[in-house]
Structure formats: C-alpha cells, structure tokens
mmCIF file of C-alpha atoms in Angstrom:
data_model
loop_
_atom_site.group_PDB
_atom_site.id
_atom_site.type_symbol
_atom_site.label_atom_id
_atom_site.label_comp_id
_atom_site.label_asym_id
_atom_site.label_seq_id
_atom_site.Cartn_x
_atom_site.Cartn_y
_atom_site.Cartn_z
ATOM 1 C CA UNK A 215 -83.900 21.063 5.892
ATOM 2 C CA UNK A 216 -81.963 23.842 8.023
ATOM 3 C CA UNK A 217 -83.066 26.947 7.265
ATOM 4 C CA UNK A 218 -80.264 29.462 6.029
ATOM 5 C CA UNK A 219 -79.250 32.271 7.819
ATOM 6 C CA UNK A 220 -80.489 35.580 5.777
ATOM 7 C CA UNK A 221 -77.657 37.351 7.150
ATOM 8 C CA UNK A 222 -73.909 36.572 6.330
ATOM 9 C CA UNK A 223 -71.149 38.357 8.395
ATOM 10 C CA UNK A 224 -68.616 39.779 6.065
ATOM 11 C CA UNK A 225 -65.212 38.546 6.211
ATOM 12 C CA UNK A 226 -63.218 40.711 8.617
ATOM 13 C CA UNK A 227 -59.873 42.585 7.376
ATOM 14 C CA UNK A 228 -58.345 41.474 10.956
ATOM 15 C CA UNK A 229 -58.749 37.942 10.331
ATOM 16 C CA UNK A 230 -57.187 37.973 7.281
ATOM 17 C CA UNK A 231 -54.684 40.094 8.578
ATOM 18 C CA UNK A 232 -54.083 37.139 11.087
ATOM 19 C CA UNK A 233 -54.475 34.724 8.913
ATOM 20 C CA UNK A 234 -51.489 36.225 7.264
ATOM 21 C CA UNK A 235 -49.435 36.556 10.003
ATOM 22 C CA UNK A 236 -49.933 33.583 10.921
ATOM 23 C CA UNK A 237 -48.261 32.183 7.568
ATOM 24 C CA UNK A 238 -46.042 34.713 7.641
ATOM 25 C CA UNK A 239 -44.474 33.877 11.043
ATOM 26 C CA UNK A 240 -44.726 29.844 9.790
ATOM 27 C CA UNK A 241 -42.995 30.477 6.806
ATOM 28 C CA UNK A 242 -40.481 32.380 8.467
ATOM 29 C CA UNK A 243 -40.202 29.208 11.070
ATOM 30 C CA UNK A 244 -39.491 27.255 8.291
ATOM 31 C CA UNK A 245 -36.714 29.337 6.852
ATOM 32 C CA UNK A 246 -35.244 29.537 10.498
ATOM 33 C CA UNK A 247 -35.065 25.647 10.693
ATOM 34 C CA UNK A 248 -33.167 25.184 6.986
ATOM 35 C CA UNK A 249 -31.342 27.918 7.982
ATOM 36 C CA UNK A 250 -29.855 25.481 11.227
ATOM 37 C CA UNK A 251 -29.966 22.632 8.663
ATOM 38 C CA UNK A 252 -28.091 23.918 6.870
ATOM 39 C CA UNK A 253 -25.250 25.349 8.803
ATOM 40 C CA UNK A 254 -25.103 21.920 10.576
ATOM 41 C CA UNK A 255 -24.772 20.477 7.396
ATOM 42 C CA UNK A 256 -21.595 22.653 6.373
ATOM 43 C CA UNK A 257 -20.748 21.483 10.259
ATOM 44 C CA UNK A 258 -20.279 18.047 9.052
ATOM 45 C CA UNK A 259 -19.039 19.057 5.983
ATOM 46 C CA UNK A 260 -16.104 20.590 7.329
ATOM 47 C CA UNK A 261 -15.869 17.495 9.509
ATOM 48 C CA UNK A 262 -15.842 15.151 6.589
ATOM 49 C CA UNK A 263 -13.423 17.402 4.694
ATOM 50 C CA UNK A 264 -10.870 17.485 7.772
ATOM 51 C CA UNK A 265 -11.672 13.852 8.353
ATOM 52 C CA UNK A 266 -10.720 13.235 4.231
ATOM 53 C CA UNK A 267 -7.929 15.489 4.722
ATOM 54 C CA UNK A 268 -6.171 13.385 7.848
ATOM 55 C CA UNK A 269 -7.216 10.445 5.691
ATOM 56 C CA UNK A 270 -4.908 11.560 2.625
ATOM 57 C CA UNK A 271 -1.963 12.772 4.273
ATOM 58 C CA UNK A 272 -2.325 8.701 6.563
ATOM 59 C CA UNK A 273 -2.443 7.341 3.267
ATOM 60 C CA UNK A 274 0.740 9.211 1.672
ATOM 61 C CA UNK A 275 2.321 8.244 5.049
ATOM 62 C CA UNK A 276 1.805 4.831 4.555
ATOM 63 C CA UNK A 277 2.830 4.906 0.613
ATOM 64 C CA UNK A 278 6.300 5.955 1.842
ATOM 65 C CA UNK A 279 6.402 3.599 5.012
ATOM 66 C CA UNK A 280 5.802 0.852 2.093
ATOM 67 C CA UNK A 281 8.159 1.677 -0.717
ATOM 68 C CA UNK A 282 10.156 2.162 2.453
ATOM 69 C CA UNK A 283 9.761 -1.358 3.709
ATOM 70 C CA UNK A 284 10.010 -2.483 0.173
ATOM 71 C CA UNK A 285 13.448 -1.083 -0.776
ATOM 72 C CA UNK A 286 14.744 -2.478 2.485
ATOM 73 C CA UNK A 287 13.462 -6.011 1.639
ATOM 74 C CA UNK A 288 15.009 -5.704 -1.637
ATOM 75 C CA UNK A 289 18.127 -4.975 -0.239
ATOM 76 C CA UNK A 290 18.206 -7.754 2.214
ATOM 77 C CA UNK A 291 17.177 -9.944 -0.709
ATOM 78 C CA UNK A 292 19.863 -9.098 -2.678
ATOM 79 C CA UNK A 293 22.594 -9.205 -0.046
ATOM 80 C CA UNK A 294 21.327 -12.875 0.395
ATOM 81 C CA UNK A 295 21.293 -13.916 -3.108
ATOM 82 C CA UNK A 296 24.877 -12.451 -3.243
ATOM 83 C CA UNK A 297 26.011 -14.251 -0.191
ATOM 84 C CA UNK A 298 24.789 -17.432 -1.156
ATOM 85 C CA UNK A 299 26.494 -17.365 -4.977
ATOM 86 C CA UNK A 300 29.201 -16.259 -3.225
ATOM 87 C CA UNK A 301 29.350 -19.095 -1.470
ATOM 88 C CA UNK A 302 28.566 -21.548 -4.093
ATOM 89 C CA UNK A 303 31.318 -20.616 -6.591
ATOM 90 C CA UNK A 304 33.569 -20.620 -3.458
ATOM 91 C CA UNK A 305 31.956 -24.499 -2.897
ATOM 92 C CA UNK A 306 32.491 -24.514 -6.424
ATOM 93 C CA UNK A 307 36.163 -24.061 -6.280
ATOM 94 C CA UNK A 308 36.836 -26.054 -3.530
ATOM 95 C CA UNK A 309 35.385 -28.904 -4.770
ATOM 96 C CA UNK A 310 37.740 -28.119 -8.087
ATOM 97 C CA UNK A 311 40.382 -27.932 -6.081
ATOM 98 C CA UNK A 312 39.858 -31.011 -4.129
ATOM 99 C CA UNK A 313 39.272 -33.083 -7.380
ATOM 100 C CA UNK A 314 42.756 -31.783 -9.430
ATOM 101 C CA UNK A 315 44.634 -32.944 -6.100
ATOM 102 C CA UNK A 316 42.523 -36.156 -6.400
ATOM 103 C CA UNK A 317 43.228 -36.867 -9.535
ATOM 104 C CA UNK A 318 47.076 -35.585 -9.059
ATOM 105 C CA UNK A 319 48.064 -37.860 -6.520
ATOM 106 C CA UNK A 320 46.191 -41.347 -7.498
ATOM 107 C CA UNK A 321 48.075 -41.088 -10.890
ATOM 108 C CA UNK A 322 51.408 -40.442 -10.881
ATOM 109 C CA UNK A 323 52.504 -43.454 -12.740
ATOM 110 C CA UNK A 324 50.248 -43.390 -15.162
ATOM 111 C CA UNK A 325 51.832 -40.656 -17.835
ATOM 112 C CA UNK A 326 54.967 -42.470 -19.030
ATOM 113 C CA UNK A 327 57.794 -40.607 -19.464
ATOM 114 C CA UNK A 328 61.473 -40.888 -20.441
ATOM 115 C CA UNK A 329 64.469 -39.949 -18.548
ATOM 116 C CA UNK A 330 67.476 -39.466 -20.709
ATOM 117 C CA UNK A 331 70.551 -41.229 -19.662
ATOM 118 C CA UNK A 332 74.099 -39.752 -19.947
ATOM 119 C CA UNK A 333 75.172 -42.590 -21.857
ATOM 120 C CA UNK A 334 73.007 -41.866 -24.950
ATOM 121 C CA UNK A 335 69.955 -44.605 -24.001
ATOM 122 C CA UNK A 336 66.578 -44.184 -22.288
ATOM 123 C CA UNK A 337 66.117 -45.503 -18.983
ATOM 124 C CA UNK A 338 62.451 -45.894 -18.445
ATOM 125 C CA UNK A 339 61.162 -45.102 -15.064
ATOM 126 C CA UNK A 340 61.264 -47.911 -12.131
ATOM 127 C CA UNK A 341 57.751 -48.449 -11.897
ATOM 128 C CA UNK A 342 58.161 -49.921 -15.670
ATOM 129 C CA UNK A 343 61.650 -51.237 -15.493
ATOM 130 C CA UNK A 344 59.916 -54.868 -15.021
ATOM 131 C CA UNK A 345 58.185 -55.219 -18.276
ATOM 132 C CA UNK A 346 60.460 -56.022 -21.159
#
C-alpha cells in the first residue's frame, strides 16, 4: 500500500476564488448566448408575423377577386337563361302562329254556313250546292 502523505496542503482562497470566476464568467456565457437566442427568435417572430400578415390581407384579396368572379358568372348565367326563354316562347309563338294559319287555310270548307238570299230562301254555299 502507498503510504499517505502526513502533510495536506490547505485549500487555497485563490483557487476558489478562480474556481468561481471561472463559473461566474461560464454562467454569464450562457446568459450571453440565450440572450442572442432569443432576440433571433423575436427575429423570426417578427418575420412570421409580417409573413402571416401579407398572408391575410392575399387571402381577403382573393375573397373579393372570388365573390367578384362569382357575381359576374351569375350574371352571365342569367343573361343566358333569359336569352334562351326568350327565345323559346318566341319559337313558341311562331310555331302557334304557323299552326292557326295551317289549320286556317286547309279548312275553309269545312264550317258550313248559310248565306241568306234576297228572296227569303237559303242558298247554301257552292262547294255544297251538289248534294241534295
């Protein structure tokens, strides 16, 4: 076994004195790095606030650029709807018209009527004067 020294050298206030410094300036090396954290952290912040900001007023852009677009389409929608009933009833009516002419001039003979003579007798008109 080693023999122990008789003689131990008391601890020496400098040492701890450095020894405290030494933690001392380490804890204060510490601090000075959160400290840049930290203000490189409200860096980005800002960044991502400005970013959010641009990001909102884009998005309130684009709502009215799309109710915009949508009113328009509604419009144009409309107008067409109205255009083409337009021209339906006016197909409509032409076709109406077309058919009471139709039906006007293939039967003129057909409603029998009586033409009064002066002499106090019915005449029937020629197209039945054949038939007794």
């Amino acid at each position: 076994m080693y023999p122990r020294c008789r003689h131990i050298v008391p601890p020496c206030p400098q040492a701890g004195l450095a020894r405290c410094q030494r933690e001392a300036e380490e804890v204060t090396e510490l601090m000075r790095q959160n400290v840049e954290r930290a203000l490189e952290r409200e860096g980005h912040l800002e960044q991502l606030q400005s970013r959010a900001q641009n990001l909102r007023q884009a998005s309130e852009a684009f709502t009215r650029t799309t109710q915009t677009v949508t009113r328009r389409q509604r419009k144009r929608h409309r107008r067409c709807h109205l255009v083409a009933l337009g021209l339906g009833l006016l197909l409509l009516f032409i076709l109406g018209l077309a058919l009471a002419l139709a039906l006007a001039r293939s039967s003129p003979g057909t409603l029998t009527s009586t033409v009064p003579t002066p002499q106090g007798g019915t005449k029937h008109p020629s197209s039945t004067a054949g038939t007794p």
